[in-house]
């Protein structure tokens, strides 16, 4: 038997139950992984609350790192004993042991520990596609990145510095501002003290930025559009403050023929070759020390409700992991 988090209804943190589950042999194309660490991400909150629907009862969590215990028929990607990490659906990472598609698993370099891997896969692969594929940034570009002191944000700050990109970050406190600067942000705006749209215009001499990366959603969307230079790209990749309300496409024309995209990691790594290429890019900058993964919060698996409460109340910085 294995301990795992299950939910039979959507709602607050209290719907997550710490229960015993039976984990059988992996089926065809599957591998059984014993987790050493599990990542916690805001997308887990979306599934827990029902914003993102899933069949119930079900588990939560899309990111983990551990050791392969067994593989099913036809599996070629990994073998028993391999150190692995993964990110992606199906949900169920909040568990000591689980079976999952072997096509998601990636062999973990020895230089990267389990805690780091569990904290970086979903967030790091997200930053990889945002900075390298959604828009192919080049040295000298100036971008705005919301929630710059969060798990995704701190990775983005560092990776942007590696690329020679000027990243302007938004944060909610002076402590988080210092953290973002420490990790490579060129400028930081505390949105509780300044109007971030006006400040971006000041910092860019009125020109605006070429790209805005916005995972906040409802509270920042319109202001983010107003930060863009003509022909700029609005990348809306999350909605921690709520879903973006419907708006007229003519708003994009009025602001300078702007581009808008709503990407998700799953589409960027749907092909195994793309997943492996993105992972090698991420593993390379982490193993080299150019990008450091800030694991700022650790909770026992049984205390996952506390992790969600802290995440939703914006009390966290960097990455959060669960220890099974």
CSV table of C-alpha atoms in Angstrom, one decimal, residues 4 25 46 57 74 78 81 86 106 119 147 155 164 168 171 241 257 272-273 282 286 301:
chain,number,residue,atom,x,y,z
A,4,UNK,CA,-1.5,9.4,-1.6
A,25,UNK,CA,2.1,-3.5,-11.4
A,46,UNK,CA,-7.0,25.1,-10.4
A,57,UNK,CA,-12.5,10.9,-7.5
A,74,UNK,CA,6.8,-2.1,-24.3
A,78,UNK,CA,13.5,4.0,-18.7
A,81,UNK,CA,16.6,1.7,-10.9
A,86,UNK,CA,8.7,14.4,-14.9
A,106,UNK,CA,13.2,11.8,-18.2
A,119,UNK,CA,10.8,21.8,-7.9
A,147,UNK,CA,5.1,37.3,-10.3
A,155,UNK,CA,13.8,30.7,-13.0
A,164,UNK,CA,21.1,38.9,-22.2
A,168,UNK,CA,11.3,43.8,-15.7
A,171,UNK,CA,6.3,41.5,-7.2
A,241,UNK,CA,-6.1,36.1,-9.8
A,257,UNK,CA,-1.6,45.5,-33.7
A,272,UNK,CA,8.8,13.0,-27.2
A,273,UNK,CA,11.6,14.6,-29.2
A,282,UNK,CA,16.7,22.9,-18.8
A,286,UNK,CA,20.7,24.0,-14.0
A,301,UNK,CA,2.8,15.0,1.9
